Coordinates of C-alpha atoms in Angstrom, one line a residue:
X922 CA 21.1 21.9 2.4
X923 CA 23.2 19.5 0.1
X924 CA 23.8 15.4 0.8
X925 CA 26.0 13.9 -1.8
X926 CA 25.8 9.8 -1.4
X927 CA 29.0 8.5 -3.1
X928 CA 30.8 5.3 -4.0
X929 CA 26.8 3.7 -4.2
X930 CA 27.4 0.1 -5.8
X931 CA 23.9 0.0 -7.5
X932 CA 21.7 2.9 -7.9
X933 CA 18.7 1.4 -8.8
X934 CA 15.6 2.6 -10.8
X935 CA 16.9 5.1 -12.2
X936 CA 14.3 6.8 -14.8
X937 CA 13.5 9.6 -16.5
X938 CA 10.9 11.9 -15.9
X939 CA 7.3 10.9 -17.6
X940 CA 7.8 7.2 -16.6
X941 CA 4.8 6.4 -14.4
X942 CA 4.6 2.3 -14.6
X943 CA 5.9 -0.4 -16.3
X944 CA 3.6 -3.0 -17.5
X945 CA 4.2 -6.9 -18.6
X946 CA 8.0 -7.6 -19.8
X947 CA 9.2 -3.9 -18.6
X948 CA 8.6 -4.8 -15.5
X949 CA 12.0 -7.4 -16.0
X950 CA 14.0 -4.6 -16.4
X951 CA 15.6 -2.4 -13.6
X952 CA 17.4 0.6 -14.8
X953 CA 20.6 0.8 -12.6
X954 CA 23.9 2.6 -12.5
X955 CA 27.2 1.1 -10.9
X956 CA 29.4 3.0 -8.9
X957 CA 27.2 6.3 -8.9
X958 CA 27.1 9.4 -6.9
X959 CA 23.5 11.0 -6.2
X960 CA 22.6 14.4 -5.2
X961 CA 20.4 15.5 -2.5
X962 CA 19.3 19.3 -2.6
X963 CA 16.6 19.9 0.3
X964 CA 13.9 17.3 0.1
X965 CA 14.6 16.5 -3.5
X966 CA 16.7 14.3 -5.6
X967 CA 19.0 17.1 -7.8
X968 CA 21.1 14.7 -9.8
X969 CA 22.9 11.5 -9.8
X970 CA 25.7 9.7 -12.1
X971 CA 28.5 7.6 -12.2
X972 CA 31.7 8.1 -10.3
X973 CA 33.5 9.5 -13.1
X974 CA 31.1 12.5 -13.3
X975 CA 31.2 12.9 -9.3
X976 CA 30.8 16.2 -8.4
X977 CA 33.1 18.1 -5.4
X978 CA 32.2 17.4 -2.4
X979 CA 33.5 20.7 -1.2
X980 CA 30.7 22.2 1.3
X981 CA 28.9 18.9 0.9
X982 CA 27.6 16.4 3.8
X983 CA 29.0 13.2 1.9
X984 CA 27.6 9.7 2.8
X985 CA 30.2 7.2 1.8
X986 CA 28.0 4.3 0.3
X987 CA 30.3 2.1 -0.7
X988 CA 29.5 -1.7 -1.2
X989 CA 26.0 -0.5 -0.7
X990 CA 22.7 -0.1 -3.0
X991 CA 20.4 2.6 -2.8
X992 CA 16.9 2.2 -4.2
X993 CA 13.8 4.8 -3.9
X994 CA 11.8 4.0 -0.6
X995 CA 9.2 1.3 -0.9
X996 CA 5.5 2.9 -1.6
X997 CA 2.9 0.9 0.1
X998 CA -0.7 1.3 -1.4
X999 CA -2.6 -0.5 0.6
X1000 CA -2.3 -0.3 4.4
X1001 CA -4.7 -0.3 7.5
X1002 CA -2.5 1.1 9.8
X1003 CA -4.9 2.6 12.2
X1004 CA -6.8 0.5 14.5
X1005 CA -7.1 -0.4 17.6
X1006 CA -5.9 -3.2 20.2
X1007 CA -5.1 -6.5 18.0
X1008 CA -6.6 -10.0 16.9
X1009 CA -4.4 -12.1 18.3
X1010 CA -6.8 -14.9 19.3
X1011 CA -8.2 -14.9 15.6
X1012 CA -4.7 -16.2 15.0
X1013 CA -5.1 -18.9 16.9
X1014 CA -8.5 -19.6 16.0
X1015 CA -6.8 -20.1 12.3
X1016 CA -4.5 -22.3 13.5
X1017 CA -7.4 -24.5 15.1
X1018 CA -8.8 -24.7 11.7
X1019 CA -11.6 -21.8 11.6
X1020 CA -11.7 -19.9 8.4
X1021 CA -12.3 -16.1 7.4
X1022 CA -15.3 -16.7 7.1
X1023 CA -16.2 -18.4 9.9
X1024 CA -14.5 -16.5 12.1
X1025 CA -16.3 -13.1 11.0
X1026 CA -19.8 -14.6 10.9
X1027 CA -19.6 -15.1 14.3
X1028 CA -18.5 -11.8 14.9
X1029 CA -15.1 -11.7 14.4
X1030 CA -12.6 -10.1 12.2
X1031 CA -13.5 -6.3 10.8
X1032 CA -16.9 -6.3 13.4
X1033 CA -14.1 -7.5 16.3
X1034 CA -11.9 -4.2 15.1
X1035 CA -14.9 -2.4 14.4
X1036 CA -16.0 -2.7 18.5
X1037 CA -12.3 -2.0 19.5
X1038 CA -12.2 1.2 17.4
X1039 CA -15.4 2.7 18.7
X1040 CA -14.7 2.1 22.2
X1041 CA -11.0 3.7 22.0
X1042 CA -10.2 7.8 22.1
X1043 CA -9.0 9.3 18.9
X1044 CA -5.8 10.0 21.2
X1045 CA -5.3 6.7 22.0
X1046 CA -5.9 5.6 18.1
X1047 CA -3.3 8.0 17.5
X1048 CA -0.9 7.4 19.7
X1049 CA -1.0 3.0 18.5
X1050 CA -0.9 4.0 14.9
X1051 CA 2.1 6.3 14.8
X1052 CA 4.2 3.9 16.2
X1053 CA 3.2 1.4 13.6
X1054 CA 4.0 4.0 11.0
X1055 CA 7.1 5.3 12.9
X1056 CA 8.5 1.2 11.9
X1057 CA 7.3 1.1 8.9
X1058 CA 9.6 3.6 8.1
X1059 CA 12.4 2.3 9.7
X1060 CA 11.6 -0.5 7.5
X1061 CA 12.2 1.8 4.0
X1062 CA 8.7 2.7 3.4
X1063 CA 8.6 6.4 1.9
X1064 CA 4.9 6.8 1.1
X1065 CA 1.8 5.0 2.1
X1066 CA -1.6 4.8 2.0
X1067 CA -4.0 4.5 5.0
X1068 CA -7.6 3.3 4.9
X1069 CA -10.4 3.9 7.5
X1070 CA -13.0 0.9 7.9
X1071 CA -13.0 -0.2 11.2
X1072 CA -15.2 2.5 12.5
X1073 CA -18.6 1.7 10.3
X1074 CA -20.6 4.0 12.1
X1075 CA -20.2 7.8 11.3
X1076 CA -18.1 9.1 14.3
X1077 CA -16.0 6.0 13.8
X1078 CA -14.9 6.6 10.7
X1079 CA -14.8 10.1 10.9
X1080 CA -12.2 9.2 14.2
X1081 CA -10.3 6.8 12.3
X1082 CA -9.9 9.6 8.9
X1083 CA -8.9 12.0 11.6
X1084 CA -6.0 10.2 13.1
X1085 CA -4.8 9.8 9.6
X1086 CA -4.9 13.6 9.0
X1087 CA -2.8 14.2 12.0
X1088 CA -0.5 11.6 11.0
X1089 CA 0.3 13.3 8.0
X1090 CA 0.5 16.3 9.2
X1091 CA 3.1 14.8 12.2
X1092 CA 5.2 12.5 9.7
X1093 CA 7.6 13.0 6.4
X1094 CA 5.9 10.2 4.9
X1095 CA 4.0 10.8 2.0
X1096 CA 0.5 9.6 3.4
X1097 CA -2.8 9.4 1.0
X1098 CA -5.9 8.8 3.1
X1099 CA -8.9 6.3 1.6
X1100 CA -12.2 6.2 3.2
X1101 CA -13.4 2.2 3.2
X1102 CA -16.8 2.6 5.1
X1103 CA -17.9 0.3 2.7
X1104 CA -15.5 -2.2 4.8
X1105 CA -18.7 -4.5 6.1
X1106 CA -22.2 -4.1 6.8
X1107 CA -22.8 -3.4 10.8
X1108 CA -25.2 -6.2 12.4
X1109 CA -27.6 -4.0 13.3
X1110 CA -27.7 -3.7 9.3
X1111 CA -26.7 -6.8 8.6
X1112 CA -30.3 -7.7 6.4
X1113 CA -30.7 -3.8 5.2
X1114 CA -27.6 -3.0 3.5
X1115 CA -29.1 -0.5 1.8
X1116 CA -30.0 1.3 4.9
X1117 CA -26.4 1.7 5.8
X1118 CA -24.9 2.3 1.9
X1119 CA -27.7 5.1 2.7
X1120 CA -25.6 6.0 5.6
X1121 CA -22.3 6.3 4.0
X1122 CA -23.6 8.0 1.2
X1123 CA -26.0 10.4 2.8
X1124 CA -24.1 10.6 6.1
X1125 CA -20.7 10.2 5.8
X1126 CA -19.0 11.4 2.5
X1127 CA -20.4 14.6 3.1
X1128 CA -19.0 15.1 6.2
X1129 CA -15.6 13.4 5.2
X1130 CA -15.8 15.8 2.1
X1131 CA -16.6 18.5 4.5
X1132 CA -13.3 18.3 5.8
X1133 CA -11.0 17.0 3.4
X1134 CA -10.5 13.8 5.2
X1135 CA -10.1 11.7 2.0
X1136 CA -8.1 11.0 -1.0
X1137 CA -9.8 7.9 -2.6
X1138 CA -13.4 6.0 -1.5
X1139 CA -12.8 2.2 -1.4
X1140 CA -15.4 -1.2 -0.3
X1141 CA -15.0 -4.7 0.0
X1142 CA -16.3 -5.9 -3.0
X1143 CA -16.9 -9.4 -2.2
X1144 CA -19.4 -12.6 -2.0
X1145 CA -20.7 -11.8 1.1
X1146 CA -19.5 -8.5 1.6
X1147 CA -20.5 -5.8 -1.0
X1148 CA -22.1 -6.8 -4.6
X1149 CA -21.0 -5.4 -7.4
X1150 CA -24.4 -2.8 -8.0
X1151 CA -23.6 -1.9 -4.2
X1152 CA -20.1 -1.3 -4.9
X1153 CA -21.0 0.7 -8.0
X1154 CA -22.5 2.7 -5.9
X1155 CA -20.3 3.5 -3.6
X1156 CA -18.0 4.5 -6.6
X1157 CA -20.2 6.7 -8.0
X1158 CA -20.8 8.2 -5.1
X1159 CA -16.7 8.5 -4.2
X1160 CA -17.1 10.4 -7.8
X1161 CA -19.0 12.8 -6.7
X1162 CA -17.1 14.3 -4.0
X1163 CA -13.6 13.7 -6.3
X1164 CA -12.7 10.2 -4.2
X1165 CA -11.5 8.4 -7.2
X1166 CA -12.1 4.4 -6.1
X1167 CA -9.5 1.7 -4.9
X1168 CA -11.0 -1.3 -4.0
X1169 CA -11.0 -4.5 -2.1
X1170 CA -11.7 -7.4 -5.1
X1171 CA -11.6 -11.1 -6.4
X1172 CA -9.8 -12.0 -2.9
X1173 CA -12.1 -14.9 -2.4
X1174 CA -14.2 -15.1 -5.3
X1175 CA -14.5 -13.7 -8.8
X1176 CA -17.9 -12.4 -9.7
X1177 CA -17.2 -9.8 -12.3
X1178 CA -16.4 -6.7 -9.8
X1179 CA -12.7 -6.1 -11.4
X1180 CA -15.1 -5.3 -14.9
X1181 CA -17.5 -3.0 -13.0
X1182 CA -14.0 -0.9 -11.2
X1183 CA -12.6 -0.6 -14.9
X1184 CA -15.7 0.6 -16.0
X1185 CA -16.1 3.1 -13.1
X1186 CA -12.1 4.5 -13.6
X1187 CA -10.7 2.6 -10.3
X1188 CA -6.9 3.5 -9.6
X1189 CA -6.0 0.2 -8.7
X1190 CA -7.9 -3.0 -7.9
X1191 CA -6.3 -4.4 -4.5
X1192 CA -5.9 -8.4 -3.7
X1193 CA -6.8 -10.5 -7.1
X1194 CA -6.1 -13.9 -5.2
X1195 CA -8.7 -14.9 -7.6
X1196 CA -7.9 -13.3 -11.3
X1197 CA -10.0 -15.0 -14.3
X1198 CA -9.5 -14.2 -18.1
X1199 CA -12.3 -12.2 -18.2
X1200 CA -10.5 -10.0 -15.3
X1201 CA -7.1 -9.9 -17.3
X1202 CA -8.9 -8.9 -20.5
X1203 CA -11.1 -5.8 -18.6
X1204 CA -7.7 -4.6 -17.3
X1205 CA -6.1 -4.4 -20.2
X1206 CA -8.5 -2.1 -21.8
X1207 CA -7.5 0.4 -18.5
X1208 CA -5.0 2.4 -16.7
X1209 CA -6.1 0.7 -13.2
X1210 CA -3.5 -0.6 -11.4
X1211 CA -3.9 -4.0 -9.9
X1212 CA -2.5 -4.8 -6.8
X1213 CA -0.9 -7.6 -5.3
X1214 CA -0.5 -8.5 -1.2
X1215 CA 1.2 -11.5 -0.7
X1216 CA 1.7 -11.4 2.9
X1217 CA -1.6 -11.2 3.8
X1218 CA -2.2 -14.7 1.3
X1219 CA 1.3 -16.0 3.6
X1220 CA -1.0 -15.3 7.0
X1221 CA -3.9 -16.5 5.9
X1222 CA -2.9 -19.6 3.8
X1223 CA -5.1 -17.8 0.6
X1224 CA -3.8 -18.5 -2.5
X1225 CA -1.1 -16.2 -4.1
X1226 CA -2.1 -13.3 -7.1
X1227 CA -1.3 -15.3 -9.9
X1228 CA 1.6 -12.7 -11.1
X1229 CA 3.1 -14.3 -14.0
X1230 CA -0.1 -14.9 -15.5
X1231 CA -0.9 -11.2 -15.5
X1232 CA 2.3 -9.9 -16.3
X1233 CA 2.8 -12.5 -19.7
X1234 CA -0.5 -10.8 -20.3
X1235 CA 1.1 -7.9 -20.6
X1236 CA -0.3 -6.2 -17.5
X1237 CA 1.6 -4.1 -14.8
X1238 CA 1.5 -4.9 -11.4
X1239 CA 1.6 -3.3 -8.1
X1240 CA 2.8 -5.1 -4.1
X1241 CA 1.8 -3.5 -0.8
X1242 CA 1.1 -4.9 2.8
X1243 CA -2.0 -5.1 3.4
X1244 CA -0.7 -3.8 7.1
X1245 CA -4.1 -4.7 9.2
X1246 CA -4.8 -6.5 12.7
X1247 CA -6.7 -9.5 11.3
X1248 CA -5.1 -10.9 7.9
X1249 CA -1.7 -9.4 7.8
X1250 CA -0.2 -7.8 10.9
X1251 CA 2.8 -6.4 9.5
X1252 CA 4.0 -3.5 7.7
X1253 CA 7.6 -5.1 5.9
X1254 CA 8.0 -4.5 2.6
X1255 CA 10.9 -6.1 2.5
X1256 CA 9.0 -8.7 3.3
X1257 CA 6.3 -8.4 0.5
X1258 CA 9.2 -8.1 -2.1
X1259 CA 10.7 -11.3 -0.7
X1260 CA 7.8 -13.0 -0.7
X1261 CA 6.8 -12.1 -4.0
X1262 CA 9.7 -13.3 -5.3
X1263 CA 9.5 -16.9 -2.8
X1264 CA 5.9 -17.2 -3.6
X1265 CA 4.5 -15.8 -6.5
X1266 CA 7.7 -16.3 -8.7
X1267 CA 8.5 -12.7 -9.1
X1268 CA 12.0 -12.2 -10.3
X1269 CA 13.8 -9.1 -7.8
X1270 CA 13.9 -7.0 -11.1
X1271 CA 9.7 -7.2 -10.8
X1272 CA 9.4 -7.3 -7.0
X1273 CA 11.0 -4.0 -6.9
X1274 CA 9.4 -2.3 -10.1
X1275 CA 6.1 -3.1 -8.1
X1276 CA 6.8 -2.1 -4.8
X1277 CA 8.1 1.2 -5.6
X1278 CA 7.4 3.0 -8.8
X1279 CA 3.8 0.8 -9.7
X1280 CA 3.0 1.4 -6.3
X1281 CA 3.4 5.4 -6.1
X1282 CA 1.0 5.0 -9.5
X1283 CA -1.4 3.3 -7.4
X1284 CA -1.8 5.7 -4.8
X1285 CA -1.7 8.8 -7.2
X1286 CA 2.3 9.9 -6.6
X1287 CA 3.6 8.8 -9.7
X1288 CA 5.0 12.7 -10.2
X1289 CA 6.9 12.9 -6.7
X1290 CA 7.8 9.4 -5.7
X1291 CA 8.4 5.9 -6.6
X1292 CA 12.1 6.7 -8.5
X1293 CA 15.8 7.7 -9.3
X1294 CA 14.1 11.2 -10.9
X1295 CA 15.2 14.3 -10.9
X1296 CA 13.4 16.3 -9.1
X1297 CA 11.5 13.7 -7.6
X1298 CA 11.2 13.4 -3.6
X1299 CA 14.6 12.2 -2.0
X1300 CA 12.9 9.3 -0.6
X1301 CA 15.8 6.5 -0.5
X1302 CA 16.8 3.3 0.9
X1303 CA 20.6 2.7 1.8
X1304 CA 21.1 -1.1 2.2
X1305 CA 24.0 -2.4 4.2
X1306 CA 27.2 -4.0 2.0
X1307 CA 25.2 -6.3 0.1
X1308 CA 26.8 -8.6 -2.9
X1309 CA 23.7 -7.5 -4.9
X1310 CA 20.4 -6.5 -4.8
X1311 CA 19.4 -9.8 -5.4
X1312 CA 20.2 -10.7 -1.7
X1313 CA 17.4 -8.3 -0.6
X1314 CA 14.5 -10.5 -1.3
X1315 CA 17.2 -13.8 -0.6
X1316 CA 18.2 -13.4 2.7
X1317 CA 14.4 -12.7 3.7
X1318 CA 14.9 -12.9 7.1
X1319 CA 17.8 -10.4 7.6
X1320 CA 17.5 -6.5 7.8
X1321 CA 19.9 -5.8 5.6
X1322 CA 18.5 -1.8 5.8
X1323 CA 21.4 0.2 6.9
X1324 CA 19.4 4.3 6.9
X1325 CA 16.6 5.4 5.2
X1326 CA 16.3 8.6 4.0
X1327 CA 12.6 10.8 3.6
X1328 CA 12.2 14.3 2.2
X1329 CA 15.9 14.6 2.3
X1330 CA 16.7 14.0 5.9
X1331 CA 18.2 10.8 7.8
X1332 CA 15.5 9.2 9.8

C-alpha cells in the first residue's frame, strides 16, 4: 500500500538517518522543506522531497495537503495513563489552598489511586485506559510510554503492567511499558521501607521479568518519597532483569538523585522543576535524557523546568505529559508544546525538537520514531491550513489537528 501526501506547506523535521537528539543550540534549529511531497509505503515513511521532485501519483492514494504542515507524531515519555476512577476532589482541595504534600500525607494522591486501582477489575482498568489512549491519539501522539504505580502491592502492579500489555497489543501506537512500584511506600509500610523495597525487589521484578511486562524500572526519587541509596537500589535491581531506569527527580527538591541516575546509566531523568549546577554539570558528562512536563507544573502551580538554563548549558531536552489522575489529568501534547513555549520560554523550533525526536530517545525509539526518516515509522501529524507552524503552540487553545496518521494508516 502507497499514500503520497502532496502540496505539504512545511514538512518538518526532516533528518537523516543516525540523528538521535539534539542537544543545546541544535535544538533552535528545525530542519524543514517547503512545498514537499512524502511517501508512505506500508507503515513506513519511503521518501519525501520538494514538489519539483514529486513523483506520479499514478496508482497512488494522494492526500492533497495543501496549506497544511505535516510534522512526525508527538512521542510522549512520560505518561500514567492507566488508573482508575479520578481525583477530582484533590482539585478542589488545591484550590482551597492544600498542598501535594498535604494532601498525600493524609492519604491522598498516589495512596487515593493506589485504593481505586486495587479495588477495580483488570477489565474495567482496561476498558478506562484505552479510551484515554484512543484521545491521545486523536490528539497526534504516535508513541508513548506508560508507567504502572498505582497498584504498590504485587497483584496491583502486576494488574496495572498487564492492561498496558494488552494495550499494546490492541493499539498502533508505539507503547513502551515502565514498572514504577517504587511510586510510594504503602502505610502498612510506611516506617519499614525496606520491607517493601524487599517486596519489589524480591517479589515483583521477578514476576514482572517473568512475563515480560516491562521495558524500564522507575521510583519517585524524592524528599519524602524514595532517597537516593533507596533509589539506587531499585536501579540496580531494574539492571538486573535488563529494566534500564527512568526516573521521577528534583520535582520538589534537589538532593543529589539526578548525580546518583547518571552514575547508574538512567535513560532520561523526568520533572527537574528543581535543577541546580551541580545537576547540569552531572548531565553533561551523560547520554540521559532529561525530561521536562510543564503541564503538570500548570496544574499544580510548581515551578517550571528551567529550560533555557539547561539548554545554554548545552544540554538536550525532552517534553511529555505527565498524563496522570492527580497532578496532570491530560494527555495534549499540543498542549505541553504550547506551554513550553508560554511558560518556560521555549522557542516552537525547541518545543517541537523535544516533543518528538528527544522524546522517542527517551523512551528508547530513537531508530523507528521521532522524525522525517527514511525508513522510519509513518507516524505523522497533518495540521489543518495553518499560516505557519508557529501558530501551533500560539493559538493554544484551538485544535488545529486536521488527521493523524500511525503505522501508515488514517486513524
Amino acid at each position: 500500500m502507497q499514500t503520497l501526501i502532496i502540496n505539504i506547506k512545511e514538512l518538518l523535521q526532516v533528518r537523516e538517518a543516525g540523528i538521535n537528539k539534539v542537544s543545546g543550540k541544535e535544538m533552535a534549529h528545525l530542519p524543514l522543506l517547503n512545498h514537499a511531497w512524502l511517501l508512505i509505503e506500508d507503515n513506513l515513511i519511503a521518501d519525501f522531497g520538494t514538489m519539483d521532485t514529486c513523483p506520479d501519483t499514478d496508482g497512488l492514494t494522494i492526500i492533497d495537503a495543501a496549506g497544511k504542515a505535516v510534522l512526525p507524531a508527538w512521542c510522549d515519555s512520560h505518561t500514567h495513563i492507566v488508573y482508575a476512577g479520578n481525583r477530582v476532589q484533590e482539585f478542589v482541595d488545591r484550590i482551597n489552598g492544600l498542598t501535594y504534600e498535604e494532601i498525600f500525607n493524609r492519604g491522598g494522591g498516589i495512596l487515593n489511586s493506589a485504593r481505586k486501582l486495587n479495588e477495580t477489575s483488570e477489565d474495567d482498568i482496561y476498558e478506562q485506559s484505552k479510551n484515554r489512549l484512543e484521545e491521545v491519539m486523536q490528539q497526534g501522539t504516535g508513541a508513548v510510554e506508560i508507567k504502572s504505580g498505582y497498584g504498590l502491592t504485587v497483584e496491583g502492579e502486576l494488574k496495572m503492567l498487564r492492561v498496558i500489555k494488552r494495550l499494546k497489543e490492541e493499539y498502533p501506537t508505539a507503547i513502551k511499558a515502565t514498572f514504577l512500584g517504587a511510586h510510594a511506600f504503602p502505610s502498612e509500610y510506611k516506617e519499614n521501607h525496606s520491607g517493601y523495597i524487599d517486596v519489589i525487589v524480591k517479589e515483583m521484578l521477578p514476576k514482572i521479568a517473568e512475563e515480560q511486562l516491562a521495558d524500564y524500572i522507575d521510583a519517585f526519587l524524592e524528599t519524602g518519597y524514595f532517597s537516593v541509596e533507596e533509589t539506587e537500589r531499585i536501579m540496580e535491581a531494574g539492571r538486573k532483569y535488563d529494566m534500564p531506569a527512568k526516573i521521577h527527580v528534583n520535582q520538589f527538591t534537589a538532593i543529589s538523585g539526578i548525580e546518583a541516575c547518571v552514575k547508574h546509566n538512567a535513560i532520561s531523568v523526568d520533572h527537574l522543576e528543581i535543577v541546580t549546577d551541580e545537576d547540569i554539570e552531572a548531565l553533561k558528562k551523560s547520554d540521559t535524557m532529561p525530561v521536562a512536563l510543564p503541564t503538570c507544573s500548570f496544574f499544580i502551580s510548581i515551578p517550571y523546568t528551567p529550560a533555557r538554563k539547561m539548554m545554554d548549558a548545552g544540554l538536550p531536552l525532552a517534553l511529555a505529559t505527565d498524563f496522570n489522575p492527580g497532578t496532570t489529568p491530560s494527555g495534549n501534547m499540543n498542549l505541553v508544546v504550547a506551554t513550553a513555549c508560554i511558560k518556560m520560554k521555549m522557542t516552537p523550533e525547541e518545543a517541537i525538537n523535544a516533543a518528538t525526536i528527544n522524546g522517542a530517545y527517551a523512551m528508547g525509539l530513537s531508530e523507528t520514531h521521532g522524525s522525517i526518516t527514511k525508513g522510519k515509522r509513518a507516524n505523522l501529524i497533518i495540521t489543518k491550513p495553518v499560516a505557519s507552524y508557529y501558530q501551533l503552540p500560539y493559538a493554544f487553545g484551538t485544535n488545529l489537528i486536521e488527521s493523524v496518521i500511525i503505522e501508515g494508516k488514517t486513524i
